[in-house]
Amino acid sequence: MLTFIFAVNIILNSSFYSSNNNFDFSGMDQFWKIVKTLESNREPSKSDWEQLFSTPGYTILTSGEFNKQFFIDNFRLVFKPSKRKELEESLKNKKYLHHLNHYIKVRDNKNLIKDQQKLLERNNFNNIAIDRTIEFLPQNNVYEYPPVSFLIFESNGRGSSPIIVDVAASIEWDFISFLSHEFHHWYRNRQLQFSYTDIAFEDQDIIKIFSMIEAEGIADMVDKKDWFTKPNSAISEYARGFIRDVGKTPAVIVSMDEVLNQIYKDPKQKKNLAKRLYYLLPQKGHTTGYFMASLILEKFSKSKLVMCVGNPFEFILLYNKAAKMSAGRYPSFSDESIKLISEFSSKYIIN
């Protein structure tokens, strides 16, 4: 009887933990090892640092956005007691202030962060996130969970592959909302209806902008719709700013149309004009895309919207049809702009 119970417990526990087998905590494990060494006023070995930077999350971060020395220097400043005076000077000089303050918060709240790590390890967040994500994807089922790496780097996350989550930051987030949004990007990027490698050099910048608008606009349906139905006092300052920027979108679309017109008339200026187009968009296209996706939902259907996942040209063209149905309430794009977008679609969408 005892053997049977023990066997059942093994099965239940392995099933429980396997639900998070896409979560990687190797970066955190190595981070705590380095912190322990630094706090004893000793230097981690070269091998210790190499092991940290070979974990999936830190490998992504140090492949371009950060250099390894950034983490070595700043972790030493914060966690090594003999560096306290240097830390005070760095804080006064405001060099890496945002990151240093974050690492100080980690130093001063280690038990809280370790408890959060245990919570993330032991609870199945995947199914809840997938249920929200799949609502705005063209498929009904998923057969693979996106990889997620947990570590300490800044009060933020990254929608890379693996998705990167700062454990300390996740305490302050609506973690499920973040995860479901980034899950949407991960699945969307695996069902693109065009190939980046086939895009001509002169078209790359503008198509990246279109792609950004579509990708963020639809993913924001997953985690931001509720903000618009809650009172101001119940949402964050970021959410209030997001709502304000969504309200500015009609003017943004009018300006976008002017730039797209210029590109249509003078294709040789695509690169320069694409830069202008990028800087027109608040919040890297999030709020513009959200506005467009909302109107598509209002005038058509969710199924029509999810058909645009991975196809930024169809997303903009469908928005334009929805805008024309609004009897002038929402701005549409000019015929020249639509011709330009249609040309891109004919040229690059894989049939």
XYZ file of C-alpha atoms in Angstrom:
351
model
C 0.000 0.000 0.000
C 2.810 2.440 0.916
C 4.634 1.567 -2.298
C 1.477 2.337 -4.278
C 0.979 5.724 -2.592
C 4.636 6.587 -3.157
C 4.338 5.691 -6.852
C 1.184 7.778 -7.245
C 2.894 10.746 -5.580
C 5.819 10.482 -7.997
C 3.442 10.487 -10.965
C 1.444 13.444 -9.634
C 4.520 15.461 -8.765
C 6.256 14.802 -12.091
C 3.048 15.797 -13.925
C 2.814 18.941 -11.774
C 6.377 20.045 -12.459
C 6.397 18.986 -16.119
C 3.688 21.594 -16.736
C 6.452 24.187 -16.285
C 9.138 22.378 -18.242
C 9.390 25.422 -20.523
C 10.484 27.576 -17.550
C 14.236 27.894 -17.133
C 15.704 29.049 -13.818
C 19.355 28.252 -14.532
C 20.117 31.982 -14.765
C 18.668 32.529 -11.279
C 20.505 29.548 -9.803
C 23.834 30.817 -11.086
C 22.958 34.408 -10.121
C 22.379 33.395 -6.470
C 25.680 31.498 -6.483
C 27.514 34.636 -7.653
C 25.656 36.820 -5.135
C 26.672 34.519 -2.281
C 30.326 34.778 -3.324
C 30.213 38.565 -3.692
C 28.454 39.062 -0.358
C 31.298 37.200 1.333
C 33.580 39.852 -0.194
C 35.177 37.362 -2.547
C 35.425 37.371 -6.310
C 33.494 34.816 -8.380
C 35.750 32.733 -10.577
C 35.971 33.227 -14.318
C 34.147 29.916 -14.616
C 31.290 31.220 -12.411
C 30.775 34.206 -14.692
C 31.021 32.048 -17.803
C 28.353 29.727 -16.414
C 26.070 32.714 -15.753
C 26.450 34.046 -19.288
C 25.970 30.603 -20.835
C 22.445 30.278 -19.394
C 19.732 30.858 -22.046
C 18.454 34.240 -20.812
C 21.818 35.850 -20.211
C 23.061 34.453 -23.537
C 20.297 36.398 -25.304
C 20.885 39.599 -23.324
C 24.657 39.591 -23.849
C 24.433 38.804 -27.554
C 23.749 42.450 -28.383
C 21.792 44.545 -25.894
C 24.199 44.264 -22.933
C 27.849 43.354 -22.680
C 29.030 40.876 -20.072
C 31.165 43.447 -18.281
C 28.036 45.508 -17.568
C 26.655 42.740 -15.355
C 30.045 41.893 -13.812
C 30.728 45.514 -12.825
C 27.251 46.340 -11.535
C 26.654 43.098 -9.665
C 30.034 43.614 -7.944
C 29.138 47.203 -7.047
C 25.851 46.270 -5.406
C 26.533 42.919 -3.782
C 30.178 43.184 -2.676
C 30.416 45.019 0.691
C 33.862 46.465 -0.047
C 32.377 48.279 -3.053
C 29.823 50.320 -1.071
C 31.686 53.644 -1.465
C 32.032 53.096 -5.197
C 28.336 52.257 -5.319
C 27.463 55.541 -3.578
C 29.564 57.461 -6.109
C 27.890 55.705 -9.028
C 24.457 56.497 -7.606
C 25.438 60.170 -7.218
C 26.736 60.250 -10.791
C 23.495 58.572 -11.905
C 25.439 56.159 -14.067
C 23.263 53.087 -14.658
C 20.975 54.510 -11.964
C 17.896 52.572 -13.082
C 19.746 49.250 -13.076
C 21.669 49.876 -9.853
C 18.480 50.756 -7.982
C 16.929 47.561 -9.280
C 19.867 45.462 -8.089
C 19.773 47.206 -4.697
C 16.101 46.242 -4.424
C 17.117 42.654 -5.186
C 19.889 42.804 -2.556
C 17.534 44.155 0.099
C 14.653 41.796 -0.666
C 16.359 38.486 -1.329
C 13.876 36.359 0.616
C 10.909 37.948 -1.149
C 12.506 37.327 -4.543
C 13.404 33.733 -3.647
C 9.789 33.172 -2.602
C 8.656 34.595 -5.947
C 11.029 32.226 -7.725
C 9.485 29.285 -5.860
C 5.993 30.515 -6.789
C 6.978 30.703 -10.460
C 8.593 27.266 -10.317
C 5.698 25.501 -8.613
C 2.580 26.984 -10.192
C 1.358 26.281 -13.683
C 0.957 29.670 -15.326
C 1.129 28.213 -18.825
C -2.459 27.045 -19.187
C -3.958 30.334 -18.009
C -1.680 32.311 -20.345
C -2.389 29.982 -23.270
C -6.169 30.257 -22.758
C -5.887 34.040 -23.103
C -3.377 33.954 -25.955
C -5.122 31.433 -28.146
C -8.239 33.589 -28.264
C -6.359 35.794 -30.733
C -4.497 33.126 -32.691
C -5.774 31.295 -35.781
C -5.283 27.820 -34.256
C -7.427 26.119 -31.627
C -4.622 24.191 -29.932
C -0.933 24.566 -29.222
C 1.468 21.674 -28.995
C 4.497 23.463 -27.581
C 4.976 26.022 -24.823
C 7.283 28.986 -25.473
C 10.583 28.829 -23.564
C 10.801 31.334 -20.692
C 14.038 32.250 -18.902
C 13.959 33.851 -15.467
C 16.844 35.999 -14.262
C 17.827 39.398 -12.864
C 18.675 42.175 -15.311
C 16.280 45.154 -15.036
C 12.703 45.933 -14.079
C 11.430 44.574 -17.362
C 11.068 41.586 -19.660
C 11.878 40.730 -23.265
C 9.750 39.076 -25.921
C 12.702 37.148 -27.326
C 13.069 33.396 -27.652
C 13.425 32.447 -24.898
C 11.089 35.024 -23.408
C 13.028 36.768 -20.639
C 11.493 37.649 -17.267
C 13.163 39.510 -14.424
C 12.013 37.660 -11.292
C 12.129 40.764 -9.070
C 10.126 42.778 -11.597
C 7.524 40.025 -11.945
C 6.449 40.611 -8.329
C 5.086 44.027 -9.336
C 3.500 42.960 -12.641
C 0.288 41.376 -13.713
C 2.464 38.407 -14.602
C -0.197 36.418 -16.474
C -0.943 39.409 -18.699
C 2.737 39.841 -19.520
C 3.180 36.140 -20.201
C 0.086 35.830 -22.400
C 1.129 38.886 -24.465
C 4.644 37.524 -25.028
C 3.273 34.041 -25.740
C 1.208 35.598 -28.520
C 4.332 37.085 -30.107
C 6.133 33.744 -29.870
C 3.365 31.834 -31.660
C 2.762 34.626 -34.162
C 6.432 34.709 -35.156
C 6.238 31.013 -36.009
C 3.372 31.486 -38.448
C 4.419 34.550 -40.407
C 2.805 34.772 -43.808
C 5.954 36.319 -45.289
C 9.679 35.682 -44.990
C 11.995 38.417 -43.731
C 14.842 36.919 -45.757
C 12.918 37.529 -49.002
C 12.366 41.249 -48.394
C 14.381 43.602 -50.580
C 16.837 45.808 -48.685
C 15.018 49.030 -49.553
C 11.696 47.622 -48.265
C 12.940 46.157 -44.979
C 12.462 49.171 -42.690
C 8.929 49.982 -43.732
C 7.808 46.345 -43.568
C 9.290 46.014 -40.077
C 7.145 48.991 -39.064
C 3.997 47.454 -40.563
C 4.862 44.169 -38.849
C 5.374 45.913 -35.507
C 1.952 47.595 -35.733
C 0.179 44.324 -36.518
C 2.104 42.210 -34.005
C 1.658 44.593 -31.089
C -1.873 45.604 -32.005
C -3.232 42.066 -31.957
C -1.120 40.962 -28.956
C -2.405 43.976 -27.017
C -5.918 42.597 -27.465
C -4.785 39.727 -25.230
C -3.781 41.785 -22.199
C -4.977 45.386 -22.491
C -8.672 45.325 -23.433
C -9.795 45.380 -19.796
C -8.015 48.686 -19.173
C -10.631 50.503 -21.242
C -13.548 49.354 -19.082
C -12.022 50.078 -15.663
C -12.054 53.402 -13.786
C -8.826 55.420 -13.902
C -8.186 54.768 -10.225
C -8.130 51.013 -10.849
C -5.370 50.998 -13.490
C -1.688 51.943 -13.554
C -0.203 55.193 -14.802
C 1.219 53.265 -17.755
C -2.270 51.991 -18.609
C -3.668 55.534 -18.428
C -0.912 56.737 -20.761
C -1.643 53.875 -23.138
C -5.328 54.842 -23.275
C -4.404 58.483 -23.936
C -2.122 57.487 -26.803
C -4.788 55.251 -28.322
C -7.017 58.331 -28.376
C -4.393 60.170 -30.453
C -4.362 57.501 -33.152
C -6.639 59.245 -35.701
C -4.099 62.079 -35.994
C -1.261 59.523 -36.172
C -2.970 57.719 -39.069
C -3.411 60.985 -40.972
C 0.340 61.649 -40.594
C 1.166 58.050 -41.540
C -0.880 58.441 -44.682
C 1.087 61.536 -45.690
C 4.384 59.658 -45.355
C 3.094 56.588 -47.215
C 1.918 58.885 -49.999
C 5.409 60.308 -50.296
C 6.908 56.830 -50.427
C 4.469 55.833 -53.159
C 5.375 58.897 -55.221
C 9.125 58.703 -54.581
C 10.187 55.103 -53.837
C 13.859 56.089 -53.757
C 13.177 57.828 -50.431
C 11.857 54.678 -48.719
C 14.694 54.428 -46.192
C 14.551 58.076 -45.073
C 10.774 58.204 -45.028
C 10.555 54.917 -43.091
C 12.462 56.623 -40.262
C 9.892 59.431 -40.240
C 7.121 56.846 -40.148
C 8.698 55.066 -37.177
C 8.994 58.247 -35.106
C 5.335 59.083 -35.743
C 4.209 56.029 -33.800
C 3.700 56.341 -30.044
C 4.950 53.414 -27.943
C 6.598 51.606 -30.857
C 3.332 50.947 -32.642
C 1.436 49.437 -29.704
C -1.302 52.036 -29.467
C -1.677 52.515 -33.233
C -2.004 48.766 -33.686
C -4.440 48.490 -30.795
C -6.672 51.179 -32.304
C -6.677 49.403 -35.684
C -7.343 45.987 -34.149
C -10.224 47.398 -32.091
C -11.919 48.851 -35.152
C -11.499 45.573 -37.052
C -13.188 43.785 -34.151
C -15.984 46.356 -34.077
C -16.732 46.301 -37.814
C -15.904 42.699 -38.668
C -15.183 39.859 -36.239
C -12.537 38.219 -34.123
C -12.081 35.512 -36.766
C -11.313 38.202 -39.367
C -8.796 39.798 -37.025
C -6.952 36.557 -36.253
C -6.671 35.862 -39.987
C -4.321 38.876 -40.017
C -1.900 37.312 -37.513
C 1.488 37.280 -39.233
C 0.203 39.321 -42.201
C 0.729 43.054 -41.520
C -0.470 44.071 -44.984
C -3.863 42.407 -44.582
C -4.113 43.930 -41.111
C -3.767 47.482 -42.474
C -5.971 46.787 -45.505
C -8.707 45.336 -43.288
C -8.454 48.320 -40.939
C -8.920 50.573 -43.957
C -12.099 48.751 -44.959
C -13.378 49.099 -41.394
C -12.541 52.830 -41.363
C -14.456 53.370 -44.601
C -17.467 51.698 -42.980
C -17.392 54.267 -40.164
C -18.843 57.091 -42.286
C -15.867 59.370 -41.661
C -15.704 58.721 -37.924
C -12.259 57.120 -38.264
C -9.551 58.083 -40.767
C -8.828 55.815 -43.707
C -5.733 55.696 -45.887
C -5.584 57.302 -49.308
C -5.748 55.287 -52.522
C -2.008 55.830 -53.061
C -1.124 54.448 -49.636
C -3.368 51.438 -50.156
C -1.769 50.785 -53.543
C 1.656 50.806 -51.876
C 0.557 48.359 -49.168
C -1.174 46.128 -51.731
C 2.008 46.048 -53.810
C 3.981 44.913 -50.786
C 1.379 42.255 -50.077
C 1.480 40.907 -53.654
C 5.260 40.924 -53.605
C 5.936 39.269 -50.247
C 2.979 37.281 -48.915
C 3.536 33.553 -49.340
C 0.557 31.950 -51.026
